[in-house]
PDB file of C-alpha atoms in Angstrom:
ATOM      1  CA  MET A1464     152.515 169.380 155.578  1.00 49.00           C
ATOM      2  CA  SER A1465     152.327 166.125 157.505  1.00 53.00           C
ATOM      3  CA  THR A1466     152.526 162.767 155.746  1.00 55.00           C
ATOM      4  CA  ILE A1467     150.544 159.722 156.853  1.00 59.00           C
ATOM      5  CA  LEU A1468     152.101 156.344 156.068  1.00 55.00           C
ATOM      6  CA  ILE A1469     149.467 153.718 155.340  1.00 55.00           C
ATOM      7  CA  MET A1470     150.756 150.367 156.623  1.00 56.00           C
ATOM      8  CA  GLY A1471     147.906 148.208 155.362  1.00 57.00           C
ATOM      9  CA  VAL A1472     148.732 148.436 151.661  1.00 52.00           C
ATOM     10  CA  LYS A1473     149.769 145.114 150.105  1.00 60.00           C
ATOM     11  CA  THR A1474     152.208 144.884 147.234  1.00 67.00           C
ATOM     12  CA  GLN A1475     151.432 142.304 144.602  1.00 66.00           C
ATOM     13  CA  LEU A1476     153.867 139.524 143.844  1.00 72.00           C
ATOM     14  CA  SER A1477     155.992 139.605 140.701  1.00 73.00           C
ATOM     15  CA  VAL A1478     155.717 136.969 137.976  1.00 74.00           C
ATOM     16  CA  ASN A1479     158.705 134.858 136.908  1.00 76.00           C
ATOM     17  CA  ILE A1480     159.128 132.750 133.781  1.00 79.00           C
ATOM     18  CA  ASP A1481     157.690 129.613 135.406  1.00 81.00           C
ATOM     19  CA  ASP A1482     154.581 131.537 136.444  1.00 81.00           C
ATOM     20  CA  LEU A1483     154.251 132.890 132.917  1.00 82.00           C
ATOM     21  CA  LEU A1484     154.566 129.436 131.380  1.00 84.00           C
ATOM     22  CA  PHE A1485     151.825 128.152 133.697  1.00 84.00           C
ATOM     23  CA  THR A1486     149.474 131.028 132.863  1.00 84.00           C
ATOM     24  CA  VAL A1487     150.050 130.590 129.112  1.00 85.00           C
ATOM     25  CA  TYR A1488     149.351 126.861 129.288  1.00 86.00           C
ATOM     26  CA  ARG A1489     146.372 127.345 131.575  1.00 85.00           C
ATOM     27  CA  LEU A1490     144.767 129.917 129.312  1.00 85.00           C
ATOM     28  CA  LEU A1491     145.263 127.879 126.144  1.00 85.00           C
ATOM     29  CA  ALA A1492     144.555 124.379 127.398  1.00 85.00           C
ATOM     30  CA  ALA A1493     142.519 124.374 130.597  1.00 82.00           C
ATOM     31  CA  CYS A1494     140.772 127.730 131.016  1.00 81.00           C
ATOM     32  CA  ASP A1495     136.965 127.611 131.257  1.00 83.00           C
ATOM     33  CA  ILE A1496     136.397 131.262 130.313  1.00 85.00           C
ATOM     34  CA  ALA A1497     134.257 131.807 127.210  1.00 86.00           C
ATOM     35  CA  PHE A1498     136.203 134.364 125.170  1.00 88.00           C
ATOM     36  CA  PRO A1499     134.217 135.863 122.264  1.00 90.00           C
ATOM     37  CA  THR A1500     136.965 134.942 119.764  1.00 90.00           C
ATOM     38  CA  PHE A1501     140.209 132.983 119.856  1.00 91.00           C
ATOM     39  CA  ARG A1502     142.039 136.194 119.034  1.00 91.00           C
ATOM     40  CA  ALA A1503     140.594 137.772 122.200  1.00 90.00           C
ATOM     41  CA  LEU A1504     142.141 134.936 124.206  1.00 90.00           C
ATOM     42  CA  CYS A1505     145.506 135.389 122.481  1.00 90.00           C
ATOM     43  CA  GLN A1506     145.346 139.140 123.072  1.00 91.00           C
ATOM     44  CA  LEU A1507     145.497 138.435 126.792  1.00 90.00           C
ATOM     45  CA  ASN A1508     148.419 136.049 126.457  1.00 90.00           C
ATOM     46  CA  THR A1509     150.564 138.264 124.223  1.00 92.00           C
ATOM     47  CA  PRO A1510     150.630 141.343 126.508  1.00 90.00           C
ATOM     48  CA  ARG A1511     151.422 139.029 129.430  1.00 89.00           C
ATOM     49  CA  LYS A1512     154.497 137.741 127.614  1.00 90.00           C
ATOM     50  CA  MET A1513     155.586 141.187 126.449  1.00 90.00           C
ATOM     51  CA  MET A1514     155.257 142.703 129.921  1.00 88.00           C
ATOM     52  CA  THR A1515     157.193 139.841 131.520  1.00 87.00           C
ATOM     53  CA  THR A1516     160.072 140.053 129.048  1.00 85.00           C
ATOM     54  CA  THR A1517     160.443 143.784 128.293  1.00 84.00           C
ATOM     55  CA  SER A1518     158.426 145.423 131.134  1.00 82.00           C
ATOM     56  CA  PRO A1519     156.050 147.779 129.249  1.00 83.00           C
ATOM     57  CA  ARG A1520     153.070 149.015 131.221  1.00 85.00           C
ATOM     58  CA  PRO A1521     149.650 147.756 130.075  1.00 84.00           C
ATOM     59  CA  GLY A1522     148.847 151.242 128.760  1.00 85.00           C
ATOM     60  CA  THR A1523     151.809 150.997 126.394  1.00 86.00           C
ATOM     61  CA  LEU A1524     150.276 148.008 124.604  1.00 89.00           C
ATOM     62  CA  ALA A1525     146.531 148.608 124.973  1.00 88.00           C
ATOM     63  CA  GLU A1526     144.602 151.867 125.123  1.00 87.00           C
ATOM     64  CA  SER A1527     145.436 153.468 128.462  1.00 83.00           C
ATOM     65  CA  SER A1528     142.596 154.274 130.853  1.00 77.00           C
ATOM     66  CA  GLY A1529     144.111 157.754 131.176  1.00 74.00           C
ATOM     67  CA  TYR A1530     143.796 158.429 127.425  1.00 74.00           C
ATOM     68  CA  MET A1531     140.388 157.011 126.590  1.00 70.00           C
ATOM     69  CA  ARG A1532     138.842 157.606 123.154  1.00 74.00           C
ATOM     70  CA  GLY A1533     142.220 158.335 121.647  1.00 79.00           C
ATOM     71  CA  ASN A1534     142.392 154.846 120.108  1.00 84.00           C
ATOM     72  CA  ASP A1535     146.148 154.957 120.601  1.00 86.00           C
ATOM     73  CA  ALA A1536     147.836 151.668 121.442  1.00 89.00           C
ATOM     74  CA  LEU A1537     150.554 149.447 120.002  1.00 91.00           C
ATOM     75  CA  LYS A1538     150.112 149.713 116.231  1.00 93.00           C
ATOM     76  CA  TRP A1539     151.518 147.966 113.200  1.00 94.00           C
ATOM     77  CA  LYS A1540     153.770 150.984 112.576  1.00 92.00           C
ATOM     78  CA  ASP A1541     155.511 150.171 115.876  1.00 92.00           C
ATOM     79  CA  ILE A1542     156.527 146.701 114.639  1.00 93.00           C
ATOM     80  CA  LYS A1543     159.550 145.958 112.465  1.00 93.00           C
ATOM     81  CA  LEU A1544     159.976 142.358 111.320  1.00 94.00           C
ATOM     82  CA  TYR A1545     163.176 140.941 109.842  1.00 95.00           C
ATOM     83  CA  MET A1546     164.600 137.679 108.622  1.00 93.00           C
ATOM     84  CA  VAL A1547     168.196 137.579 109.880  1.00 92.00           C
ATOM     85  CA  LYS A1548     171.168 135.276 109.704  1.00 89.00           C
ATOM     86  CA  HIS A1549     171.667 133.195 112.808  1.00 86.00           C
ATOM     87  CA  PRO A1550     174.626 134.693 114.728  1.00 83.00           C
ATOM     88  CA  GLU A1551     176.113 131.256 115.444  1.00 84.00           C
ATOM     89  CA  ASP A1552     175.337 129.636 112.086  1.00 84.00           C
ATOM     90  CA  PRO A1553     175.189 131.973 109.044  1.00 79.00           C
ATOM     91  CA  LYS A1554     173.563 129.209 106.986  1.00 84.00           C
ATOM     92  CA  ARG A1555     170.459 129.374 109.189  1.00 87.00           C
ATOM     93  CA  GLN A1556     167.822 132.101 109.171  1.00 90.00           C
ATOM     94  CA  VAL A1557     165.602 133.192 112.041  1.00 91.00           C
ATOM     95  CA  LEU A1558     162.976 135.872 112.571  1.00 92.00           C
ATOM     96  CA  LEU A1559     163.728 138.982 114.584  1.00 93.00           C
ATOM     97  CA  MET A1560     161.220 141.624 115.631  1.00 94.00           C
ATOM     98  CA  ARG A1561     161.775 145.141 116.946  1.00 93.00           C
ATOM     99  CA  VAL A1562     158.939 146.746 118.899  1.00 92.00           C
ATOM    100  CA  LYS A1563     158.803 150.461 119.629  1.00 89.00           C
ATOM    101  CA  HIS A1564     157.254 151.318 122.999  1.00 86.00           C
ATOM    102  CA  ARG A1565     155.907 154.633 121.798  1.00 83.00           C
ATOM    103  CA  LEU A1566     153.456 155.145 124.661  1.00 78.00           C
ATOM    104  CA  ASN A1567     155.738 154.841 127.678  1.00 73.00           C
ATOM    105  CA  LYS A1568     154.457 156.644 130.752  1.00 71.00           C
ATOM    106  CA  GLY A1569     155.664 160.237 130.952  1.00 65.00           C
ATOM    107  CA  ASN A1570     157.161 160.008 127.473  1.00 65.00           C
ATOM    108  CA  ARG A1571     154.212 159.256 125.202  1.00 65.00           C
ATOM    109  CA  ASN A1572     154.986 159.760 121.512  1.00 64.00           C
ATOM    110  CA  LYS A1573     158.179 161.660 122.343  1.00 64.00           C
ATOM    111  CA  GLY A1574     160.836 159.083 121.468  1.00 53.00           C
ATOM    112  CA  VAL A1575     164.082 158.803 123.419  1.00 50.00           C
ATOM    113  CA  ARG A1576     165.184 161.384 125.949  1.00 50.00           C
ATOM    114  CA  LYS A1577     168.859 162.299 125.743  1.00 47.00           C
ATOM    115  CA  ARG A1578     171.218 164.227 127.968  1.00 44.00           C
ATOM    116  CA  LYS A1579     174.506 165.738 126.891  1.00 42.00           C
ATOM    117  CA  HIS A1580     176.362 164.547 129.966  1.00 41.00           C
ATOM    118  CA  PHE A1581     178.032 161.271 128.936  1.00 38.00           C
ATOM    119  CA  ALA A1582     177.853 159.820 132.446  1.00 40.00           C
ATOM    120  CA  TYR A1583     174.071 159.810 132.199  1.00 39.00           C
ATOM    121  CA  LEU A1584     173.692 159.072 128.493  1.00 37.00           C
ATOM    122  CA  GLN A1585     173.701 155.280 128.489  1.00 40.00           C
ATOM    123  CA  TYR A1586     171.650 155.173 131.690  1.00 40.00           C
ATOM    124  CA  ILE A1587     168.942 157.381 130.164  1.00 44.00           C
ATOM    125  CA  LEU A1588     168.962 155.468 126.872  1.00 44.00           C
ATOM    126  CA  ILE A1589     168.569 152.116 128.585  1.00 44.00           C
ATOM    127  CA  ARG A1590     165.935 153.355 130.974  1.00 49.00           C
ATOM    128  CA  ASN A1591     163.827 155.137 128.345  1.00 51.00           C
ATOM    129  CA  LYS A1592     164.785 153.529 125.061  1.00 55.00           C
ATOM    130  CA  PRO A1593     161.479 152.727 123.334  1.00 74.00           C
ATOM    131  CA  VAL A1594     162.692 149.894 121.081  1.00 85.00           C
ATOM    132  CA  PHE A1595     163.017 146.271 122.224  1.00 87.00           C
ATOM    133  CA  THR A1596     164.112 143.253 120.222  1.00 90.00           C
ATOM    134  CA  TYR A1597     162.394 139.878 120.219  1.00 91.00           C
ATOM    135  CA  THR A1598     163.895 136.761 118.656  1.00 89.00           C
ATOM    136  CA  GLU A1599     162.189 133.672 117.331  1.00 88.00           C
ATOM    137  CA  ARG A1600     161.864 130.943 119.959  1.00 83.00           C
ATOM    138  CA  ASN A1601     162.041 127.268 119.097  1.00 79.00           C
ATOM    139  CA  ASP A1602     162.364 125.910 122.635  1.00 75.00           C
ATOM    140  CA  ASN A1603     158.789 126.754 123.646  1.00 75.00           C
ATOM    141  CA  LEU A1604     156.419 128.238 121.073  1.00 76.00           C
ATOM    142  CA  GLY A1605     153.959 129.165 123.814  1.00 79.00           C
ATOM    143  CA  LEU A1606     156.393 131.879 124.946  1.00 84.00           C
ATOM    144  CA  CYS A1607     157.186 133.184 121.445  1.00 89.00           C
ATOM    145  CA  VAL A1608     155.840 136.718 120.942  1.00 92.00           C
ATOM    146  CA  ILE A1609     156.776 136.685 117.242  1.00 93.00           C
ATOM    147  CA  GLN A1610     154.473 133.715 116.693  1.00 91.00           C
ATOM    148  CA  ASP A1611     151.565 135.703 118.151  1.00 92.00           C
ATOM    149  CA  VAL A1612     152.310 138.750 115.996  1.00 94.00           C
ATOM    150  CA  LEU A1613     152.405 136.560 112.876  1.00 94.00           C
ATOM    151  CA  GLU A1614     148.969 135.238 113.827  1.00 94.00           C
ATOM    152  CA  TYR A1615     147.550 138.773 114.034  1.00 95.00           C
ATOM    153  CA  ALA A1616     149.296 139.776 110.796  1.00 95.00           C
ATOM    154  CA  PHE A1617     147.645 136.970 108.848  1.00 95.00           C
ATOM    155  CA  LEU A1618     144.260 137.690 110.413  1.00 94.00           C
ATOM    156  CA  ASP A1619     144.606 141.370 109.441  1.00 94.00           C
ATOM    157  CA  ASN A1620     146.076 140.578 106.006  1.00 93.00           C
ATOM    158  CA  ALA A1621     148.860 142.948 106.988  1.00 94.00           C
ATOM    159  CA  PHE A1622     151.810 141.695 104.908  1.00 94.00           C
ATOM    160  CA  ALA A1623     152.766 143.936 102.006  1.00 93.00           C
ATOM    161  CA  SER A1624     153.960 141.008  99.876  1.00 91.00           C
ATOM    162  CA  GLU A1625     151.181 139.352  97.907  1.00 91.00           C
ATOM    163  CA  HIS A1626     153.175 136.114  97.993  1.00 91.00           C
ATOM    164  CA  ILE A1627     152.960 135.645 101.773  1.00 92.00           C
ATOM    165  CA  LYS A1628     149.747 133.693 102.255  1.00 90.00           C
ATOM    166  CA  CYS A1629     150.674 131.323 105.091  1.00 90.00           C
ATOM    167  CA  PRO A1630     153.420 131.050 107.749  1.00 89.00           C
ATOM    168  CA  ARG A1631     155.486 128.654 105.628  1.00 91.00           C
ATOM    169  CA  ASP A1632     155.809 131.339 102.933  1.00 92.00           C
ATOM    170  CA  ILE A1633     157.727 133.586 105.323  1.00 91.00           C
ATOM    171  CA  TRP A1634     160.552 131.063 105.707  1.00 89.00           C
ATOM    172  CA  CYS A1635     160.423 129.680 102.171  1.00 88.00           C
ATOM    173  CA  LEU A1636     160.236 132.972 100.259  1.00 88.00           C
ATOM    174  CA  THR A1637     162.314 135.316 102.443  1.00 88.00           C
ATOM    175  CA  ASN A1638     166.038 134.958 101.908  1.00 87.00           C
ATOM    176  CA  VAL A1639     168.933 136.993 103.297  1.00 87.00           C
ATOM    177  CA  PRO A1640     171.488 137.742 100.530  1.00 87.00           C
ATOM    178  CA  GLY A1641     175.103 136.860 101.161  1.00 84.00           C
ATOM    179  CA  HIS A1642     176.198 140.505 101.371  1.00 86.00           C
ATOM    180  CA  ARG A1643     173.559 141.375 103.991  1.00 86.00           C
ATOM    181  CA  LEU A1644     172.731 140.322 107.530  1.00 85.00           C
ATOM    182  CA  SER A1645     168.965 140.832 107.355  1.00 89.00           C
ATOM    183  CA  THR A1646     165.952 141.244 105.073  1.00 91.00           C
ATOM    184  CA  PRO A1647     162.955 143.335 106.191  1.00 93.00           C
ATOM    185  CA  ILE A1648     159.434 141.933 105.955  1.00 93.00           C
ATOM    186  CA  HIS A1649     157.138 144.868 105.305  1.00 94.00           C
ATOM    187  CA  PHE A1650     153.561 145.551 106.381  1.00 95.00           C
ATOM    188  CA  LYS A1651     150.984 147.343 104.238  1.00 94.00           C
ATOM    189  CA  GLU A1652     150.834 151.119 104.543  1.00 93.00           C
ATOM    190  CA  GLU A1653     147.076 151.054 105.126  1.00 94.00           C
ATOM    191  CA  VAL A1654     147.382 148.966 108.297  1.00 93.00           C
ATOM    192  CA  LYS A1655     150.280 150.816 109.943  1.00 93.00           C
ATOM    193  CA  HIS A1656     147.982 153.072 111.978  1.00 93.00           C
ATOM    194  CA  VAL A1657     145.697 150.211 113.035  1.00 93.00           C
ATOM    195  CA  PRO A1658     146.058 148.936 116.632  1.00 93.00           C
ATOM    196  CA  ILE A1659     147.254 145.328 116.847  1.00 93.00           C
ATOM    197  CA  PHE A1660     145.175 144.431 119.915  1.00 93.00           C
ATOM    198  CA  ARG A1661     141.508 145.190 119.187  1.00 92.00           C
ATOM    199  CA  PHE A1662     138.001 144.738 120.562  1.00 89.00           C
ATOM    200  CA  ALA A1663     135.693 141.845 119.736  1.00 90.00           C
ATOM    201  CA  VAL A1664     132.284 143.016 118.497  1.00 90.00           C
ATOM    202  CA  LYS A1665     129.177 141.423 117.004  1.00 90.00           C
ATOM    203  CA  ASN A1666     128.544 141.911 113.292  1.00 89.00           C
ATOM    204  CA  ASN A1667     125.153 142.325 111.618  1.00 89.00           C
ATOM    205  CA  GLU A1668     124.625 138.569 111.680  1.00 90.00           C
ATOM    206  CA  GLY A1669     125.227 138.378 115.431  1.00 88.00           C
ATOM    207  CA  CYS A1670     128.615 136.666 115.148  1.00 90.00           C
ATOM    208  CA  TRP A1671     131.640 137.774 117.150  1.00 92.00           C
ATOM    209  CA  VAL A1672     134.382 139.332 115.032  1.00 92.00           C
ATOM    210  CA  THR A1673     137.389 141.577 115.658  1.00 91.00           C
ATOM    211  CA  ASP A1674     136.694 145.281 115.269  1.00 90.00           C
ATOM    212  CA  PRO A1675     138.745 146.581 112.306  1.00 90.00           C
ATOM    213  CA  LEU A1676     139.881 149.769 114.082  1.00 90.00           C
ATOM    214  CA  ARG A1677     138.951 150.016 117.765  1.00 91.00           C
ATOM    215  CA  ALA A1678     141.851 149.377 120.140  1.00 90.00           C
ATOM    216  CA  PHE A1679     141.688 146.974 123.074  1.00 89.00           C
ATOM    217  CA  THR A1680     141.435 148.993 126.293  1.00 89.00           C
ATOM    218  CA  TYR A1681     143.293 148.447 129.540  1.00 88.00           C
ATOM    219  CA  ASN A1682     139.991 147.964 131.378  1.00 89.00           C
ATOM    220  CA  GLN A1683     138.953 145.149 129.044  1.00 89.00           C
ATOM    221  CA  VAL A1684     142.320 143.377 129.264  1.00 88.00           C
ATOM    222  CA  GLN A1685     142.261 143.729 133.061  1.00 89.00           C
ATOM    223  CA  ALA A1686     138.734 142.258 133.197  1.00 89.00           C
ATOM    224  CA  TYR A1687     139.935 139.221 131.229  1.00 89.00           C
ATOM    225  CA  GLU A1688     143.001 138.955 133.471  1.00 87.00           C
ATOM    226  CA  LYS A1689     140.853 138.994 136.608  1.00 88.00           C
ATOM    227  CA  SER A1690     138.578 136.255 135.232  1.00 87.00           C
ATOM    228  CA  ALA A1691     141.573 134.156 134.196  1.00 86.00           C
ATOM    229  CA  SER A1692     143.188 134.564 137.635  1.00 84.00           C
ATOM    230  CA  VAL A1693     139.967 133.444 139.343  1.00 84.00           C
ATOM    231  CA  SER A1694     139.718 130.467 136.980  1.00 83.00           C
ATOM    232  CA  ALA A1695     143.333 129.501 137.777  1.00 80.00           C
ATOM    233  CA  ALA A1696     142.575 129.760 141.530  1.00 79.00           C
ATOM    234  CA  PHE A1697     145.384 132.217 142.184  1.00 79.00           C
ATOM    235  CA  ARG A1698     145.597 133.059 145.869  1.00 76.00           C
ATOM    236  CA  GLU A1699     146.369 136.673 144.979  1.00 75.00           C
ATOM    237  CA  GLN A1700     144.807 137.868 141.748  1.00 75.00           C
ATOM    238  CA  GLY A1701     146.702 141.135 141.404  1.00 75.00           C
ATOM    239  CA  SER A1702     146.562 143.233 138.242  1.00 81.00           C
ATOM    240  CA  LEU A1703     148.342 143.158 134.901  1.00 83.00           C
ATOM    241  CA  TYR A1704     151.207 145.088 136.500  1.00 82.00           C
ATOM    242  CA  LYS A1705     152.394 141.931 138.245  1.00 82.00           C
ATOM    243  CA  TYR A1706     153.779 140.690 134.916  1.00 83.00           C
ATOM    244  CA  ARG A1707     156.159 143.635 134.485  1.00 80.00           C
ATOM    245  CA  LYS A1708     157.161 144.104 138.106  1.00 76.00           C
ATOM    246  CA  GLY A1709     160.088 141.664 138.285  1.00 69.00           C
ATOM    247  CA  THR A1710     161.524 142.617 134.895  1.00 69.00           C
ATOM    248  CA  ALA A1711     161.232 146.349 135.579  1.00 63.00           C
ATOM    249  CA  ALA A1712     163.093 145.965 138.880  1.00 62.00           C
ATOM    250  CA  ASN A1713     165.931 144.066 137.213  1.00 63.00           C
ATOM    251  CA  LEU A1714     166.184 146.576 134.361  1.00 60.00           C
ATOM    252  CA  ASN A1715     166.410 149.409 136.870  1.00 54.00           C
ATOM    253  CA  MET A1716     169.159 147.611 138.801  1.00 53.00           C
ATOM    254  CA  TYR A1717     171.118 146.959 135.601  1.00 49.00           C
ATOM    255  CA  ALA A1718     170.763 150.564 134.441  1.00 49.00           C
ATOM    256  CA  PHE A1719     171.792 151.892 137.842  1.00 45.00           C
ATOM    257  CA  SER A1720     174.897 149.676 137.958  1.00 54.00           C
ATOM    258  CA  LEU A1721     175.864 150.827 134.462  1.00 48.00           C
ATOM    259  CA  HIS A1722     175.386 154.428 135.498  1.00 43.00           C
ATOM    260  CA  MET A1723     177.598 153.976 138.566  1.00 45.00           C
ATOM    261  CA  ASN A1724     180.323 152.283 136.494  1.00 50.00           C
ATOM    262  CA  ASN A1725     180.319 155.214 134.067  1.00 49.00           C
ATOM    263  CA  CYS A1726     180.700 157.671 136.937  1.00 50.00           C
ATOM    264  CA  ARG A1727     183.887 156.045 138.214  1.00 52.00           C
TER     265      ARG A1727
END
């Protein structure tokens, strides 16, 4: 079988942290796109930040175009939120969030693949490990993923504690005991199977609201991304995959170097 190499295909550029900061600011402060709700706008920004930092594919966060009507996307059950002691100052407390990438390509809903051969073990775990950790950011709140998740949690009334009514309550009412390093902040059982990123729909009164169950689809997020790229006058619009490209390449290089070191 002969293979034809197509030379005219263009690869899209990868996004770095400066590009991400510009797109976040542009979308929040200067974008002229009429999003149906403010949450719909944020639901474009949050996947951008998550893809740039931990390299999930868009179909890991929103409903994949290859699995339509399954309503399977990042859900509240995939999020674990903790108040932890600051590693450099035990008297301080900060938020930490662990996100399970349950819908990774080729490994959907299967967890972590393991091999018995030790030389490959760490390489496989790093390459396919579905859990990533986010820490609270105080240097630039626009890049803080935890801040976005807290916004969605309050909008969905997702916190299990009846005492958490506003963001200040999280820091004022959640304490880490002296004999522990962390305290979990639980979500309600009834919301754990609800997608975090969801469609905007019109209610009976004709007002735009967030659908209580229907997951945001890749096609919808990509449509918003295309409009935002046109509004920002990007020379090359690209797709949502441009946000994960640079991070994914660096993760692969790191995993490969670790694998080679273990083989020596």
